[in-house]
Coordinates of C-alpha atoms in Angstrom, one line a residue:
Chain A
X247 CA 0.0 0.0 0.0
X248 CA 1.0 3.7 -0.5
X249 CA 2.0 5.9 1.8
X250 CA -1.1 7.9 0.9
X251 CA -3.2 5.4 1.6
X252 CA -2.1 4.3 4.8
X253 CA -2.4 7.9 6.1
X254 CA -6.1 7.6 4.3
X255 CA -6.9 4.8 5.5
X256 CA -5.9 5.6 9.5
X257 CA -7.1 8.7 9.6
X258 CA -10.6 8.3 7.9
X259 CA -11.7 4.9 6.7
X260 CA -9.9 3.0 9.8
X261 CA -10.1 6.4 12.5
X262 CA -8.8 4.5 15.8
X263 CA -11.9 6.3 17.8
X264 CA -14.6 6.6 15.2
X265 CA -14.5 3.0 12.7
X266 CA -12.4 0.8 15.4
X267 CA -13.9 2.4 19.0
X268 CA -10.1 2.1 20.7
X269 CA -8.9 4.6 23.2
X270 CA -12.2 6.0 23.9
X271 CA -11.0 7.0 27.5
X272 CA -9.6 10.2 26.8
X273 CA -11.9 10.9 23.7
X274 CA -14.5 10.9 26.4
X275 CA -12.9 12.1 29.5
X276 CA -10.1 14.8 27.8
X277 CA -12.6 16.2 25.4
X278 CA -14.0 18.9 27.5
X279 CA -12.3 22.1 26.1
X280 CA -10.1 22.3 23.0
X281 CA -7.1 23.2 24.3
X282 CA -6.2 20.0 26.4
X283 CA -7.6 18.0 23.9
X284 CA -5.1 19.2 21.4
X285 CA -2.4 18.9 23.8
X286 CA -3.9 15.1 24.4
X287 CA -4.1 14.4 20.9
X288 CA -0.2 15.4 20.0
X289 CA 1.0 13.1 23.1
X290 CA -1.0 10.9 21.9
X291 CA 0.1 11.1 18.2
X292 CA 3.9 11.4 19.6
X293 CA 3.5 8.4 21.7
X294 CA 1.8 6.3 18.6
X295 CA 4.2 7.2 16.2
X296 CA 7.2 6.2 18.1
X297 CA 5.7 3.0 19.3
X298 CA 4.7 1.9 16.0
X299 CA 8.8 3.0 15.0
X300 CA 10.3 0.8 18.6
X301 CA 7.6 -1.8 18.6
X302 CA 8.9 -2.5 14.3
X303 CA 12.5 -2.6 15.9
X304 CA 11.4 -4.9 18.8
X305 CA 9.6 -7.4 16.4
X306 CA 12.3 -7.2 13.5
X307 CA 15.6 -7.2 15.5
X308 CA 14.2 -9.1 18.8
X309 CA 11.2 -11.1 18.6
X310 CA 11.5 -12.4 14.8
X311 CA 15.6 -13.8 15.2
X312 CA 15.1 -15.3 18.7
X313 CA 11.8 -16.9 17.8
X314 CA 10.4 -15.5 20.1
X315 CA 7.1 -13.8 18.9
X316 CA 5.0 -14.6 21.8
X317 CA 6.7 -11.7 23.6
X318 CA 4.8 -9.5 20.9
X319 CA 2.6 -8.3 23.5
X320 CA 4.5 -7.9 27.0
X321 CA 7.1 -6.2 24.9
X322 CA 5.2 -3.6 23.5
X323 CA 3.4 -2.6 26.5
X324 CA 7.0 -2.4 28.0
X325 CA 7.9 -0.1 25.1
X326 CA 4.9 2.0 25.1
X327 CA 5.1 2.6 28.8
X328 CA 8.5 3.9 29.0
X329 CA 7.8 5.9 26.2
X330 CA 4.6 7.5 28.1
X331 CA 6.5 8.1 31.0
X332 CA 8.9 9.9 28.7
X333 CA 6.2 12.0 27.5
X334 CA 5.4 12.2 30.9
X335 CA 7.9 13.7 32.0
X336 CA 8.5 16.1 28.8
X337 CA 5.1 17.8 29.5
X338 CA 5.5 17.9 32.9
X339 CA 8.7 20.2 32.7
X340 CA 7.7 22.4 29.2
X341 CA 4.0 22.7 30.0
X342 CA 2.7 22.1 33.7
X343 CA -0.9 23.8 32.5
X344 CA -1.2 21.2 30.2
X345 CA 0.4 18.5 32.3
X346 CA -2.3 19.5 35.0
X347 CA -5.5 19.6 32.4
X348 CA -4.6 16.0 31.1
X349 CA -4.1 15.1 34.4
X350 CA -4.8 11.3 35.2
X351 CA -5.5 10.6 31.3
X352 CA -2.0 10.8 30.5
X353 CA -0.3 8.7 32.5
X354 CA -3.5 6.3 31.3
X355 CA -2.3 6.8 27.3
X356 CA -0.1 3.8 28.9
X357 CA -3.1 1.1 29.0
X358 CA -4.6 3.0 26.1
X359 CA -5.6 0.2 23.3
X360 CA -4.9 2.4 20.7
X361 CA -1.4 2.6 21.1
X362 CA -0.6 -1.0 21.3
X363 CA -3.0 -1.3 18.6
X364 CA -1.1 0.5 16.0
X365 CA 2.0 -1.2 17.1
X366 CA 0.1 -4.8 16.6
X367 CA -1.6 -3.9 13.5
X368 CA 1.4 -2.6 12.1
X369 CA 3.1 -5.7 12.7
X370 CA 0.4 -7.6 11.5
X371 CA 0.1 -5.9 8.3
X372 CA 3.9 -6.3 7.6
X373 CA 4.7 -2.7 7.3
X374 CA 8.5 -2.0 7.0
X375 CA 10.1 0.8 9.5
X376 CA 8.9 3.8 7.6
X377 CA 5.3 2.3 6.7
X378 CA 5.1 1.4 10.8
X379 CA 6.1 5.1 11.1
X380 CA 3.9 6.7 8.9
X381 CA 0.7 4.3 10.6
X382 CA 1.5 5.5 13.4
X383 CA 1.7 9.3 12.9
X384 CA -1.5 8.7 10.9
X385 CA -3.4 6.9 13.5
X386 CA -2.7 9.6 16.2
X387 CA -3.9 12.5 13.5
X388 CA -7.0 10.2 13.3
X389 CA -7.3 10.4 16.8
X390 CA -6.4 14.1 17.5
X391 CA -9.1 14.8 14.7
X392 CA -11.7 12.9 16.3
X393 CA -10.9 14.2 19.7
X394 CA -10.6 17.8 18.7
X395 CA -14.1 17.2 16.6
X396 CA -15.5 16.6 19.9
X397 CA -14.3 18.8 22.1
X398 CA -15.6 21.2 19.8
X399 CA -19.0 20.2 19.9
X400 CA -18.9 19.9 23.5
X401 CA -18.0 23.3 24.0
X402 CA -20.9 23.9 21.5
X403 CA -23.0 22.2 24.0
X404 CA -22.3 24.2 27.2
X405 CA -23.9 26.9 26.1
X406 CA -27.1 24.5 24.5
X407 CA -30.1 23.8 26.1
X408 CA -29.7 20.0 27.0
X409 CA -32.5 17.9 28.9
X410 CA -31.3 17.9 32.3
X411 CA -30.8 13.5 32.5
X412 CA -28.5 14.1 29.1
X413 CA -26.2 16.6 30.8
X414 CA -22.6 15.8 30.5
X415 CA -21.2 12.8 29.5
X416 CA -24.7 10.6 28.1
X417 CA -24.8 13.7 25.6
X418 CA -21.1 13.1 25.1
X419 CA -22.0 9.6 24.7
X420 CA -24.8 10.4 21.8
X421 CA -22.5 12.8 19.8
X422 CA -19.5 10.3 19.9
X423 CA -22.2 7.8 18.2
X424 CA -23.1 10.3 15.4
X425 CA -19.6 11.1 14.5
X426 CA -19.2 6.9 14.2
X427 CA -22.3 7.7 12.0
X428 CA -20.8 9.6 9.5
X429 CA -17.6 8.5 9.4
X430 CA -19.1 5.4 8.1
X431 CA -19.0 7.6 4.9
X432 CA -15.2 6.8 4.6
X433 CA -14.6 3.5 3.3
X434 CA -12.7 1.1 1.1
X435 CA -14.5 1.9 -2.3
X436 CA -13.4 5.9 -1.1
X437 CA -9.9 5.0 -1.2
X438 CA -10.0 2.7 -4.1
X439 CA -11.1 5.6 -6.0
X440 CA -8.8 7.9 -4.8
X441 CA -5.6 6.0 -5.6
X442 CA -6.8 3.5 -7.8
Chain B
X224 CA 13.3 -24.9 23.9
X225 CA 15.7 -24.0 26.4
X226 CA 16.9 -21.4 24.6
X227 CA 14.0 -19.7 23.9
X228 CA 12.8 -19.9 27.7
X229 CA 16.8 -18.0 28.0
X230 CA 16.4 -15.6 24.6
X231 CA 12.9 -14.7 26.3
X232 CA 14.2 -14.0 29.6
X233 CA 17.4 -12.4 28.3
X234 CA 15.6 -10.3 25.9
X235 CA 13.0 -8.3 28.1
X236 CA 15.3 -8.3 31.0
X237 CA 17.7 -6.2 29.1
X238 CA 15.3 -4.2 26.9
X239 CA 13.6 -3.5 30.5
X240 CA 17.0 -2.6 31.9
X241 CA 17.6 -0.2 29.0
X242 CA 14.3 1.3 28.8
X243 CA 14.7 1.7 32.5
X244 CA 18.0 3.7 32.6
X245 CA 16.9 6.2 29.8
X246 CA 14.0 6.8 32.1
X247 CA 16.4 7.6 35.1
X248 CA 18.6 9.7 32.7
X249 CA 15.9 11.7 31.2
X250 CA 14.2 12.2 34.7
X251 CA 17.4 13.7 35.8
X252 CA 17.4 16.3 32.4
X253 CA 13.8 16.8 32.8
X254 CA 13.7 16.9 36.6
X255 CA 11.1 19.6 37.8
X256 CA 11.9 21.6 41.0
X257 CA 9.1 21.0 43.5
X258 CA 8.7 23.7 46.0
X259 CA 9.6 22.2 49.6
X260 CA 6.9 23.3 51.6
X261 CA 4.4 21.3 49.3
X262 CA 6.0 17.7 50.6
X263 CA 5.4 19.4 54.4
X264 CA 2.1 20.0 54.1
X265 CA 1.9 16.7 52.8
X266 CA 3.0 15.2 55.9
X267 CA 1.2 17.1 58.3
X268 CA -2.6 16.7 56.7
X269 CA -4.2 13.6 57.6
X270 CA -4.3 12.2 54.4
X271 CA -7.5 10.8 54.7
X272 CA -8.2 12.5 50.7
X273 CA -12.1 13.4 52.0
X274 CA -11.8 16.3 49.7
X275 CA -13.6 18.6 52.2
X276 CA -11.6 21.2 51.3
X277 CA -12.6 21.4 47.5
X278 CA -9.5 19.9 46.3
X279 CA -8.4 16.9 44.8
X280 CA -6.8 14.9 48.1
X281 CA -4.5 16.0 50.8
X282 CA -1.7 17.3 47.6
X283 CA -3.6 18.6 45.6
X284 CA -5.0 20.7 48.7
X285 CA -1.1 20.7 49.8
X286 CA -0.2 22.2 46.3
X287 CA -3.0 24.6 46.3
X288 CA -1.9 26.5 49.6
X289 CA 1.6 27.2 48.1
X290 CA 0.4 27.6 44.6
X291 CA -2.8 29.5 44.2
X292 CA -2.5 31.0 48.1
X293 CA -5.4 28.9 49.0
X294 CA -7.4 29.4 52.3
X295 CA -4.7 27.3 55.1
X296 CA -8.1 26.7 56.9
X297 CA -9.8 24.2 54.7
X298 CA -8.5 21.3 56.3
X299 CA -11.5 20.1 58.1
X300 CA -10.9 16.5 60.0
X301 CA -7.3 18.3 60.8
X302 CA -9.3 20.8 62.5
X303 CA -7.2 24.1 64.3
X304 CA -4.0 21.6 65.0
X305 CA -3.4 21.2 61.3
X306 CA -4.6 24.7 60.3
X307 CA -1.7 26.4 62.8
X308 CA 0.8 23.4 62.0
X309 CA 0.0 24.8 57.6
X310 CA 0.5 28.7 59.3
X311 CA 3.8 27.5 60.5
X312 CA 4.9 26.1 57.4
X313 CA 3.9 28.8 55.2
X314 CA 5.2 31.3 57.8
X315 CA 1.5 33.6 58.5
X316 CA -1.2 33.7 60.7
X317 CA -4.1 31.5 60.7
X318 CA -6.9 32.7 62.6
X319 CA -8.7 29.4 63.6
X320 CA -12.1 30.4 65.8
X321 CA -14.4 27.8 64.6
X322 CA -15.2 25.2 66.6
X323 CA -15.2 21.5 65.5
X324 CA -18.5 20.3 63.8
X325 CA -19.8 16.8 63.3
X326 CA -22.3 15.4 61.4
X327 CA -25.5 13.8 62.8
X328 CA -28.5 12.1 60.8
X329 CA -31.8 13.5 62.4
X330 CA -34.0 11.1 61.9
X331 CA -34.5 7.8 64.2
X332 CA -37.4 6.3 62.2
X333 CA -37.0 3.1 61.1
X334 CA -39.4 0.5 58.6
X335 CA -41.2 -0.3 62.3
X336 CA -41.7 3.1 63.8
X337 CA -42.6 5.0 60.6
X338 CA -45.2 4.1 58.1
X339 CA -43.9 3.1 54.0
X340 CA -46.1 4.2 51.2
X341 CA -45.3 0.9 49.0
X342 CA -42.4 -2.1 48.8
X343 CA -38.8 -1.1 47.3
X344 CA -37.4 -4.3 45.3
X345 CA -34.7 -1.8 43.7
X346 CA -31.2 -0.7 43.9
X347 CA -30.0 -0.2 47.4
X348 CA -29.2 3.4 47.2
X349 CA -30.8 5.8 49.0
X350 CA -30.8 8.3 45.9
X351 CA -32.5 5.9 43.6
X352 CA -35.2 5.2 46.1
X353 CA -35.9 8.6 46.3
X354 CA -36.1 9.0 42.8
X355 CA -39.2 6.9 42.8
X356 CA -42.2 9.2 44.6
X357 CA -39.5 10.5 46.8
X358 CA -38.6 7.1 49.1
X359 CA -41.2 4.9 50.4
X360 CA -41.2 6.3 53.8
X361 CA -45.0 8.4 54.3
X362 CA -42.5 11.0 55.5
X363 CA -40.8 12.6 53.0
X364 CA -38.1 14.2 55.1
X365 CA -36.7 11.3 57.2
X366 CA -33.8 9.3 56.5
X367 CA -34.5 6.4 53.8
X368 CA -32.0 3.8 55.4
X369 CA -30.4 2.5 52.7
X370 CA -27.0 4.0 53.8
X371 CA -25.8 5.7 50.7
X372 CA -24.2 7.5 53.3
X373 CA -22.4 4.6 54.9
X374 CA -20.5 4.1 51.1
X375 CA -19.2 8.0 51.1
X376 CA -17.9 8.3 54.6
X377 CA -14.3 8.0 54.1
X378 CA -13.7 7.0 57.8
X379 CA -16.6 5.0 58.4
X380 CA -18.2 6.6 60.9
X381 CA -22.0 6.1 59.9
X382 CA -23.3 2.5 60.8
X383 CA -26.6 0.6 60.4
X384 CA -28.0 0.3 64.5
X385 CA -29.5 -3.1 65.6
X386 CA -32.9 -1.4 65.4
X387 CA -32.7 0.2 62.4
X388 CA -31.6 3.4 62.1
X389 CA -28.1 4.7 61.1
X390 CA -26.1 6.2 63.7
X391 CA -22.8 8.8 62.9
X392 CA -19.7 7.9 65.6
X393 CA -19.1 11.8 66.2
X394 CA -15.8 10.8 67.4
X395 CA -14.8 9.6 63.9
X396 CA -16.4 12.1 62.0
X397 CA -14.1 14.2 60.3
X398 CA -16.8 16.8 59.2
X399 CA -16.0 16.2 55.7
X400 CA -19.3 16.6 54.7
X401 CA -19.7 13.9 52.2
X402 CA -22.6 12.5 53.6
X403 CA -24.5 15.6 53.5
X404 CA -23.8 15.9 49.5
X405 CA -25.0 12.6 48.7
X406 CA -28.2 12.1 51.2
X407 CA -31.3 13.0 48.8
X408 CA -33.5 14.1 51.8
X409 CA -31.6 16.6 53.5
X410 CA -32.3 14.7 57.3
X411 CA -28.0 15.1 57.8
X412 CA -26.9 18.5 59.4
X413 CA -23.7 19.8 61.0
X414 CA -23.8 20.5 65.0
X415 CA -21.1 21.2 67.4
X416 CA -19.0 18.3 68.3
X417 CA -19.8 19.3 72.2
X418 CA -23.2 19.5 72.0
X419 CA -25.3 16.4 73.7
X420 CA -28.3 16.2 72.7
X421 CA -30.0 16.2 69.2
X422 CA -33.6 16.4 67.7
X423 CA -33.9 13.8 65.7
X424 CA -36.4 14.1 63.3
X425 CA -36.9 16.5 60.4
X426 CA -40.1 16.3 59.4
X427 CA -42.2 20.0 59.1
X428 CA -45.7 18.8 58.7
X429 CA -48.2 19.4 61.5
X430 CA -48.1 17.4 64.1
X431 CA -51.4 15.5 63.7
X432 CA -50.0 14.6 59.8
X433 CA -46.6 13.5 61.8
X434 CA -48.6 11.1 64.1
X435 CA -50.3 9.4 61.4
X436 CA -47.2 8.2 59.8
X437 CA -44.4 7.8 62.6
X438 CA -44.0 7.2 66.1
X439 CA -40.7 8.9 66.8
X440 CA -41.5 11.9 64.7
X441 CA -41.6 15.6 66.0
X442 CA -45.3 16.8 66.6
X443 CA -44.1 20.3 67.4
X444 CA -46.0 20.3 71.1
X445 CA -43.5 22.3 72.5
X446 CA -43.4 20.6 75.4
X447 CA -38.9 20.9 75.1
X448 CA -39.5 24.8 75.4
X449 CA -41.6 25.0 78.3
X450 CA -39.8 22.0 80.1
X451 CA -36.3 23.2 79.4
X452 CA -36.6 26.9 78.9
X453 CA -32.7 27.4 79.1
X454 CA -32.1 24.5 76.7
X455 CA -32.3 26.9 73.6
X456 CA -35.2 24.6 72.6
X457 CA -37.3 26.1 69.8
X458 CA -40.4 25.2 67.7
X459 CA -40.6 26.2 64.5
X460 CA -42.8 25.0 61.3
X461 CA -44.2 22.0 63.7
X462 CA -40.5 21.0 64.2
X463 CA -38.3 21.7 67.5
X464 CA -34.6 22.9 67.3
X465 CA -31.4 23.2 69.1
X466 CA -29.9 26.5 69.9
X467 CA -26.4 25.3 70.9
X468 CA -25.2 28.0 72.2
X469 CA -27.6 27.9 74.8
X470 CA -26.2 26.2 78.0
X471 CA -29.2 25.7 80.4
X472 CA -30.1 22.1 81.1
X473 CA -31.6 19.6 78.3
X474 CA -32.7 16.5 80.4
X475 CA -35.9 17.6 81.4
X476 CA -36.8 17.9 77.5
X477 CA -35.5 14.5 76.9
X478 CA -38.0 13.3 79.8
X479 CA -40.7 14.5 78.4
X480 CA -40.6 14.2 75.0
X481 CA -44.2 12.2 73.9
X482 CA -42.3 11.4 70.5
X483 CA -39.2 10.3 72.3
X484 CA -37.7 12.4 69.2
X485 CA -34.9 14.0 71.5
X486 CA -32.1 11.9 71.4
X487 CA -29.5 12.4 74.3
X488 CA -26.3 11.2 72.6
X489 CA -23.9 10.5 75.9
X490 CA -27.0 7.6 76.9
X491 CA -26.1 4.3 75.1
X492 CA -28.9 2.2 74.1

């Protein structure tokens, strides 16, 4: 596959949030105002985009030689958790405003699904280094444009009349749905078309 | 086999050891300076993370003081000890007058003494039972009895009685609060932590409307006023209350009491 369509395809037709429903706990809980949920969505795009670059290493230089693949998954999660504490750390010294809005949600980017997601799809897909890379970037812009989508609705919806047992997150809930909805739209026969 | 039990072993012992290292290395580059007075405030609140002072657990309310100059008084279950020990720390004054308040349910009625208007079969909670025609008690003000209460007290002070009712352990209570937040009736209130005697019962309707559904309800006969005029007893909307800072004598109120509604605290049961 191209380049262009693997950043196609993990953006829109295979969005990690909206087509594949993975790391949906800081697209609910981060998606308040669109500041931290642009700062969530680059940690979250950094973090992806190296682990999808490491976890290639891991599997090519590590797991494949030594035979031992069934480390695939301890591995990665070892990977990706370093890495978070890395970013961790970073955000904690060049921004503590936004270390203190992402709060518990960053340190969670560790269990997120999404992350070792890319990383196991990746491999799965037999991607070389720069492919993994590019999948990875991809899926985090996926996921910074679903979550910055919705915390732009939201702050839509602060000011909207909402019936008082909707308030908050069931609303939240309901407009994450929709957004699944239409990004139905973006499928295979799309890309086809586009790239022949 | 062996040797892929030792690659396995080898392999994410050292990847863990490397990832491990350039963790400690970039800690030490991206090391942020903490102020010191933030770990001893830590140390000196009580750590119990009620969150009566607004703020997310003992540090966050430890941060918050050297931070954003929050009040140094917030601190309830520390009380005045831990509001002078935070003045000391952050070098100013700390007026601490008020006294120590604990919580107290006012209500004594249980399934026998009060009448129910139909059977709940649902969630235990006391705020989902009132979300159906307001609890099944007749009386809309007492306390349900489910214990919603018991789940949010972060030092377990509330507890279910043999007869019934719940009952809050003043000397645990840290006045936190909590339990006022979540009970959907309104029967909890704050009173001194010195003060012996309680009325327990909540309700406002007339006193024949009282009698009809519960035994151990406040009539408003007024009886604790004339009996114990120096008690600071007073009758108002059909229900009696405490004035606390009135000092006279209380027993004679508890005697005479037809509802047996005024509870002397120091007499176990």
């Amino acid at each position: 596959m191209t380049y262009v369509g693997i950043i196609i395809t993990f953006v829109f037709i295979n969005n990690f949030i909206l087509a594949q429903f993975m790391g949906l706990c800081p697209f609910i809980g981060v998606s308040k105002n669109v500041e931290s949920a642009v700062g969530m969505g680059f940690a979250v795009t950094f973090v992806m985009s190296i682990a999808a670059l490491a976890t290639w290493a891991i599997q090519n230089f590590i797991l494949v030689p030594l035979n031992i693949e069934f480390l695939q998954t301890i591995t990665f999660i070892l990977m990706i958790a370093a890495l978070v504490q890395f970013v961790e750390m970073f955000i904690q010294k060049s921004s503590p405003s936004l270390y203190k809005a992402l709060g518990i949600y960053l340190p969670l980017i560790t269990t997120n699904c999404a992350v070792l997601g890319i990383a196991l799809i990746a491999v799965r897909s037999d991607y070389n280094a720069l492919e993994s890379f590019v999948a990875g970037i991809s899926a985090g812009l996926g996921f910074l444009l679903a979550i910055v989508l919705m915390s732009a609705i939201r702050e839509k919806l602060d000011s909207e009349w909402v019936p008082e047992p909707l308030k908050g997150t069931p609303i939240a809930f309901i407009t994450g749905g929709l957004m699944a909805l239409a990004f139905m739209a973006f499928d295979k026969a799309l890309l086809n078309n586009l790239i022949g | 086999m062996i040797n892929r039990v030792i690659y396995a072993f080898l392999s994410v012992g050292i990847l863990g050891g490397a990832l491990g290292l350039a963790l400690a290395y970039a800690a030490k580059i991206f090391a942020v300076k903490k102020d010191e007075r933030v770990g001893a405030l830590e140390e000196i609140l009580p750590g119990v993370n009620c969150g009566a002072c607004g703020y997310p657990g003992c540090s966050g309310y430890a941060e918050a003081i050297v931070m954003e100059d929050a009040e140094m008084t917030l601190c309830s279950p520390g009380g005045a000890a831990v509001a002078a020990k935070i003045g000391e720390i952050m070098g100013a004054e700390v007026n601490v007058s008020s006294e120590k308040m604990v919580a107290q349910i006012m209500c004594r009625g249980t399934r026998e003494t009060s009448k129910t208007k139909f059977e709940y079969d649902g969630i235990q909670d006391c705020n989902a039972l009132h979300s159906s025609f307001g609890g099944d008690k007749v009386c809309p003000y007492g306390c349900l009895g489910l214990g919603s209460c018991i789940d949010v007290c972060p030092v377990d002070a509330i507890a279910k009685t043999e007869a019934g009712y719940l009952e809050i352990d003043r000397d645990k209570c840290i006045s936190c609060g909590k339990c006022i937040d979540v009970c959907p009736t309104g029967v909890i209130k704050m009173i001194p932590y010195n003060a012996r005697h309680i009325v327990a019962c909540n309700s406002t309707d007339k006193g024949g409307v009282v009698r009809k559904y519960c035994s151990v309800g406040c009539i408003g006969c007024k009886m604790c006023e004339k009996k114990s005029p120096e008690g600071g007893f007073k009758v108002e909307n059909f229900l009696a209350a405490i004035d606390y800072s009135a000092e006279g004598s209380r027993a004679e109120a508890v005697e005479v009491c037809p509802a047996k509604c005024i509870i002397d605290l120091d007499v176990v049961e």
